[in-house]
C-alpha positions as CSV (number, residue, x, y, z in Angstrom):
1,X,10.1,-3.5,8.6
2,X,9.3,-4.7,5.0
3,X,10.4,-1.6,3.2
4,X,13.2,-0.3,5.4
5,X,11.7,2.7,7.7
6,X,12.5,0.4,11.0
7,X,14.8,-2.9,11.0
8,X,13.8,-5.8,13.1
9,X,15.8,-5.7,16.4
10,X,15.7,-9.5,16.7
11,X,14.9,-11.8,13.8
12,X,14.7,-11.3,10.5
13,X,12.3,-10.1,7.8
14,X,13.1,-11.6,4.4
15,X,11.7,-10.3,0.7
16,X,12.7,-12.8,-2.0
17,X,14.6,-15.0,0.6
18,X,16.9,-12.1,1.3
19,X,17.3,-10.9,4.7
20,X,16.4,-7.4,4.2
21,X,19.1,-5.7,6.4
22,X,21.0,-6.9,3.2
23,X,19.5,-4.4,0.5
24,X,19.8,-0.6,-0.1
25,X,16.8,0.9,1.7
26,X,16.2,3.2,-1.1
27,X,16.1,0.0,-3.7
28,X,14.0,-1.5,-1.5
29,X,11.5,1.1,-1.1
30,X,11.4,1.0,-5.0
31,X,10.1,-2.4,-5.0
32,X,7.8,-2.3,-2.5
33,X,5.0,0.9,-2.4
34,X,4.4,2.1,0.9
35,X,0.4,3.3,1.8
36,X,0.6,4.8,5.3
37,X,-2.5,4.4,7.4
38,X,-2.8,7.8,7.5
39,X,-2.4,10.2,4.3
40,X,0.6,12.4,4.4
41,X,0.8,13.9,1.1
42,X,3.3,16.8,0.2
43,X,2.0,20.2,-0.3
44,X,0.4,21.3,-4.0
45,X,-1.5,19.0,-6.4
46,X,-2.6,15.5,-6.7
47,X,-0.1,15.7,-9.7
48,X,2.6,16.9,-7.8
49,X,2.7,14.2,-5.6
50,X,2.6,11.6,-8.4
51,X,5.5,13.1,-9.7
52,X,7.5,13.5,-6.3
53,X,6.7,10.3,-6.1
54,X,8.1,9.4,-9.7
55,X,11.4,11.2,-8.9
56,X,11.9,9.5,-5.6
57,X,12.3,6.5,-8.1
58,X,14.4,8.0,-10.8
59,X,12.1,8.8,-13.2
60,X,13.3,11.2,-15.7
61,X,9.9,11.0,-17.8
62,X,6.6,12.7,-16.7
63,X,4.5,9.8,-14.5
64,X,1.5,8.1,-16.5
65,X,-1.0,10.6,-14.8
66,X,-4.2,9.6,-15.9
67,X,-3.5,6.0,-16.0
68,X,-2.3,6.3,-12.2
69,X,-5.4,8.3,-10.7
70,X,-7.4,5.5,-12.8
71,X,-5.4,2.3,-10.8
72,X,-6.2,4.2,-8.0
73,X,-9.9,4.5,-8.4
74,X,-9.7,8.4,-9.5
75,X,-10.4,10.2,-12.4
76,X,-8.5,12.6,-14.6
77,X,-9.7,15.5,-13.3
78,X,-8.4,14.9,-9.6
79,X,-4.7,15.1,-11.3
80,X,-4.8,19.2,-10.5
81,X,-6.9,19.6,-7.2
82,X,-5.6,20.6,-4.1
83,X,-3.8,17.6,-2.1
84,X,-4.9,19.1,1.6
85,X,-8.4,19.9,-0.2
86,X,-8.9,16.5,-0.6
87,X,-11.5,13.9,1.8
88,X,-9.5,11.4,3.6
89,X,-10.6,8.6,1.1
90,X,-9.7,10.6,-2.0
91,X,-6.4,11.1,0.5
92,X,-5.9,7.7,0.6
93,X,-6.5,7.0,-3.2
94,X,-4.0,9.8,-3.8
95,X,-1.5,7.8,-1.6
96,X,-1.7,4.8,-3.2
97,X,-1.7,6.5,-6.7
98,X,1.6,8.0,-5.1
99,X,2.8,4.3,-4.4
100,X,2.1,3.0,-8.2
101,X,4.1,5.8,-9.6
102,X,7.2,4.1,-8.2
103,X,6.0,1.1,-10.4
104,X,7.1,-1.4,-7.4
105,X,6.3,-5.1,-6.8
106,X,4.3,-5.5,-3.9
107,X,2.5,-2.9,-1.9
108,X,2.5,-2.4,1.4
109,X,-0.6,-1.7,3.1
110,X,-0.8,-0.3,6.7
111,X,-4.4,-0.6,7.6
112,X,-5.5,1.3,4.4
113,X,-8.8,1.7,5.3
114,X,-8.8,2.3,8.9
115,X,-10.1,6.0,8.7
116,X,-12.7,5.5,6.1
117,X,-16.6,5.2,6.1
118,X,-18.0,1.9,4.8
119,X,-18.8,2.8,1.3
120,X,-15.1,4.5,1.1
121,X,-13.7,1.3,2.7
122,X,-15.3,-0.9,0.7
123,X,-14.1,0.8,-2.7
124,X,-10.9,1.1,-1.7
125,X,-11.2,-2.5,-1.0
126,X,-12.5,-3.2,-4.8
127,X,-9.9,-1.0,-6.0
128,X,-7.4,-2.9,-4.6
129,X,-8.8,-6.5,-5.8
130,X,-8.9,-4.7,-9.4
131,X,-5.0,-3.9,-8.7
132,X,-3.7,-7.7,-8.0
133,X,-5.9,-8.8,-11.1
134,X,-4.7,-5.9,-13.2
135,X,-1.4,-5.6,-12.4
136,X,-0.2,-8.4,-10.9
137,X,0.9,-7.1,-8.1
138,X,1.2,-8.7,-4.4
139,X,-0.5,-7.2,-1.7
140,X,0.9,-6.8,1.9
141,X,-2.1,-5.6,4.5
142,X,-1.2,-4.7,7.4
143,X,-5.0,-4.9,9.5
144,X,-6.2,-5.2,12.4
145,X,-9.9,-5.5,11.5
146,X,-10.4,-9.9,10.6
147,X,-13.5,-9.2,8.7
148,X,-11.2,-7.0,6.2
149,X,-8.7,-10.1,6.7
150,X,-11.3,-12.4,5.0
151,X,-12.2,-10.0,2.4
152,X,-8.7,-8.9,1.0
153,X,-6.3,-12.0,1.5
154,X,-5.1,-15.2,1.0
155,X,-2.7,-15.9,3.4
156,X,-2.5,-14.7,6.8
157,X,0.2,-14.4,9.3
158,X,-1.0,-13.2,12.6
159,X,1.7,-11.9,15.0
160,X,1.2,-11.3,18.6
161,X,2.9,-9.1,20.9
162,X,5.2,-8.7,17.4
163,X,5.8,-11.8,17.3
164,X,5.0,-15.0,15.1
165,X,1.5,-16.9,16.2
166,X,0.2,-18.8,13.2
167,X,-0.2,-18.2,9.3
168,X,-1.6,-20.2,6.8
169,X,-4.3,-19.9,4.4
170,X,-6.7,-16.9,5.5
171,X,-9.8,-19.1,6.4
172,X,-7.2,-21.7,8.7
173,X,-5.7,-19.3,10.7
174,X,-9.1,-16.4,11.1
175,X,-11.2,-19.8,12.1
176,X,-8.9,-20.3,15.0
Protein backbone atom coordinates (compact mmCIF):
# COMPACT_ATOMS: atom_id res chain seq x y z
CA UNK A 1 0.00 0.00 0.00
CA UNK A 2 3.02 2.27 0.83
CA UNK A 3 4.48 2.57 -2.61
CA UNK A 4 1.37 2.24 -4.84
CA UNK A 5 1.11 -1.53 -6.18
CA UNK A 6 -2.35 -1.91 -4.19
CA UNK A 7 -4.52 1.14 -2.63
CA UNK A 8 -6.16 0.66 0.65
CA UNK A 9 -9.84 -0.20 0.10
CA UNK A 10 -10.94 1.42 3.31
CA UNK A 11 -8.69 3.90 5.27
CA UNK A 12 -5.94 5.53 4.36
CA UNK A 13 -2.13 5.15 4.17
CA UNK A 14 -0.31 8.42 4.52
CA UNK A 15 3.60 9.21 3.56
CA UNK A 16 4.60 12.76 4.70
CA UNK A 17 1.01 13.37 5.97
CA UNK A 18 -0.32 12.98 2.49
CA UNK A 19 -2.90 10.46 1.75
CA UNK A 20 -1.18 8.44 -0.74
CA UNK A 21 -4.12 7.95 -3.27
CA UNK A 22 -3.00 11.70 -3.76
CA UNK A 23 0.50 11.13 -5.47
CA UNK A 24 1.63 9.81 -8.87
CA UNK A 25 2.38 6.15 -8.25
CA UNK A 26 5.45 6.37 -10.35
CA UNK A 27 6.78 9.52 -8.07
CA UNK A 28 5.95 7.62 -5.37
CA UNK A 29 7.73 4.59 -6.16
CA UNK A 30 10.80 6.89 -6.65
CA UNK A 31 10.82 7.84 -3.06
CA UNK A 32 10.30 4.83 -1.54
CA UNK A 33 12.50 1.43 -2.78
CA UNK A 34 10.64 -1.56 -2.93
CA UNK A 35 12.58 -5.09 -1.70
CA UNK A 36 10.11 -7.88 -2.50
CA UNK A 37 10.19 -10.90 -0.25
CA UNK A 38 11.10 -12.88 -2.92
CA UNK A 39 13.86 -11.84 -5.64
CA UNK A 40 12.49 -11.09 -9.06
CA UNK A 41 15.26 -9.76 -10.88
CA UNK A 42 15.15 -9.10 -14.77
CA UNK A 43 17.09 -11.27 -17.00
CA UNK A 44 21.07 -10.56 -17.76
CA UNK A 45 23.56 -9.13 -15.15
CA UNK A 46 23.65 -7.85 -11.71
CA UNK A 47 24.55 -4.53 -13.72
CA UNK A 48 21.70 -4.67 -15.79
CA UNK A 49 19.34 -4.64 -13.21
CA UNK A 50 21.03 -1.65 -11.41
CA UNK A 51 20.61 0.16 -14.43
CA UNK A 52 16.87 -0.93 -15.30
CA UNK A 53 16.53 0.10 -12.10
CA UNK A 54 18.28 3.57 -12.64
CA UNK A 55 16.12 4.24 -15.76
CA UNK A 56 12.87 3.36 -14.05
CA UNK A 57 13.87 6.66 -12.20
CA UNK A 58 15.07 8.80 -14.99
CA UNK A 59 18.44 8.45 -14.81
CA UNK A 60 20.22 9.56 -17.79
CA UNK A 61 23.86 8.88 -16.24
CA UNK A 62 25.30 5.31 -15.76
CA UNK A 63 24.17 4.11 -11.86
CA UNK A 64 27.12 4.44 -9.19
CA UNK A 65 27.84 0.57 -9.72
CA UNK A 66 30.40 -0.22 -7.40
CA UNK A 67 29.20 2.04 -4.80
CA UNK A 68 25.63 0.28 -4.99
CA UNK A 69 26.80 -3.44 -4.83
CA UNK A 70 28.98 -2.04 -1.76
CA UNK A 71 25.46 -0.45 0.21
CA UNK A 72 24.27 -3.58 -0.58
CA UNK A 73 26.78 -5.79 1.04
CA UNK A 74 28.44 -6.95 -2.46
CA UNK A 75 31.50 -6.47 -4.14
CA UNK A 76 32.58 -5.15 -7.43
CA UNK A 77 32.95 -8.14 -9.04
CA UNK A 78 29.21 -9.32 -8.64
CA UNK A 79 28.36 -6.12 -10.99
CA UNK A 80 28.75 -8.66 -14.30
CA UNK A 81 27.50 -12.18 -12.95
CA UNK A 82 24.56 -13.82 -14.00
CA UNK A 83 21.28 -12.41 -12.12
CA UNK A 84 19.39 -16.16 -12.23
CA UNK A 85 23.04 -17.59 -11.27
CA UNK A 86 22.92 -15.91 -8.27
CA UNK A 87 22.00 -17.69 -4.39
CA UNK A 88 18.79 -16.32 -3.03
CA UNK A 89 20.80 -14.13 -0.50
CA UNK A 90 23.14 -12.63 -3.18
CA UNK A 91 19.37 -12.39 -4.89
CA UNK A 92 18.18 -10.45 -2.26
CA UNK A 93 21.35 -8.15 -2.02
CA UNK A 94 20.95 -7.60 -5.78
CA UNK A 95 17.35 -6.42 -5.09
CA UNK A 96 17.96 -4.12 -2.64
CA UNK A 97 21.10 -2.72 -4.64
CA UNK A 98 18.23 -2.49 -7.36
CA UNK A 99 16.15 -0.37 -4.74
CA UNK A 100 19.17 2.17 -3.94
CA UNK A 101 19.71 2.85 -7.55
CA UNK A 102 16.47 4.78 -7.50
CA UNK A 103 18.16 6.85 -4.70
CA UNK A 104 14.66 6.96 -2.74
CA UNK A 105 13.81 7.94 0.91
CA UNK A 106 12.68 5.17 2.73
CA UNK A 107 12.76 1.53 1.76
CA UNK A 108 10.35 -0.73 1.88
CA UNK A 109 11.00 -4.06 3.20
CA UNK A 110 8.65 -7.09 2.66
CA UNK A 111 10.04 -9.67 4.94
CA UNK A 112 13.57 -9.31 3.46
CA UNK A 113 14.94 -12.15 5.00
CA UNK A 114 12.27 -14.64 4.99
CA UNK A 115 14.08 -17.20 2.59
CA UNK A 116 17.47 -16.90 3.97
CA UNK A 117 19.71 -19.15 6.27
CA UNK A 118 20.86 -17.56 9.50
CA UNK A 119 24.21 -16.32 8.65
CA UNK A 120 22.56 -14.76 5.25
CA UNK A 121 19.74 -13.30 7.48
CA UNK A 122 21.78 -12.01 9.84
CA UNK A 123 24.09 -10.05 7.23
CA UNK A 124 21.47 -8.80 5.43
CA UNK A 125 20.29 -7.56 8.77
CA UNK A 126 23.81 -5.77 9.40
CA UNK A 127 23.73 -4.52 6.02
CA UNK A 128 20.75 -2.91 6.52
CA UNK A 129 21.66 -1.23 10.15
CA UNK A 130 24.95 0.03 8.05
CA UNK A 131 22.25 1.57 5.49
CA UNK A 132 20.15 3.83 8.09
CA UNK A 133 23.60 4.94 9.64
CA UNK A 134 25.11 5.54 6.28
CA UNK A 135 22.60 6.88 4.46
CA UNK A 136 20.06 8.11 6.35
CA UNK A 137 17.59 6.45 5.14
CA UNK A 138 14.11 5.15 6.94
CA UNK A 139 13.44 1.62 7.01
CA UNK A 140 9.91 0.10 6.54
CA UNK A 141 9.96 -3.93 7.43
CA UNK A 142 7.33 -5.60 6.65
CA UNK A 143 7.93 -9.11 9.14
CA UNK A 144 6.35 -11.50 10.54
CA UNK A 145 9.17 -13.05 12.60
CA UNK A 146 9.21 -10.66 16.36
CA UNK A 147 12.68 -11.63 17.12
CA UNK A 148 13.69 -9.76 13.68
CA UNK A 149 11.11 -7.02 15.02
CA UNK A 150 13.49 -6.46 18.08
CA UNK A 151 16.53 -6.60 16.08
CA UNK A 152 15.85 -4.15 13.13
CA UNK A 153 13.29 -1.44 14.51
CA UNK A 154 12.27 1.13 16.53
CA UNK A 155 8.80 1.53 16.26
CA UNK A 156 6.37 -1.03 15.65
CA UNK A 157 2.85 -1.08 14.41
CA UNK A 158 1.32 -4.48 14.58
CA UNK A 159 -1.85 -4.93 12.37
CA UNK A 160 -4.22 -7.74 12.72
CA UNK A 161 -6.50 -9.18 10.33
CA UNK A 162 -5.09 -5.84 8.28
CA UNK A 163 -6.07 -3.85 10.59
CA UNK A 164 -4.54 -1.37 13.32
CA UNK A 165 -3.78 -3.27 16.86
CA UNK A 166 -1.09 -1.28 18.72
CA UNK A 167 2.27 0.61 17.82
CA UNK A 168 4.64 2.23 19.78
CA UNK A 169 8.11 1.91 20.57
CA UNK A 170 9.37 -1.77 19.51
CA UNK A 171 10.05 -3.05 23.09
CA UNK A 172 6.13 -1.61 24.29
CA UNK A 173 4.26 -3.08 21.81
CA UNK A 174 6.54 -6.91 21.23
CA UNK A 175 6.22 -7.05 25.34
CA UNK A 176 2.56 -7.25 24.96
Amino acid sequence: LLNRLADPVSGAVRYRGEDVRERDPLELRREVGLVPQLPALVEGTVADNLRFAAGLRGAAAEPDLPRLLDLAGLDASYAERDAARLSVGEQQRAMLARALAGEPNVLLLDEPTSALDERARDAVESTLHGLRERLGLSLVLVTHDLDQGRRMADWVVRLDEGALASQGPVEEVLRA
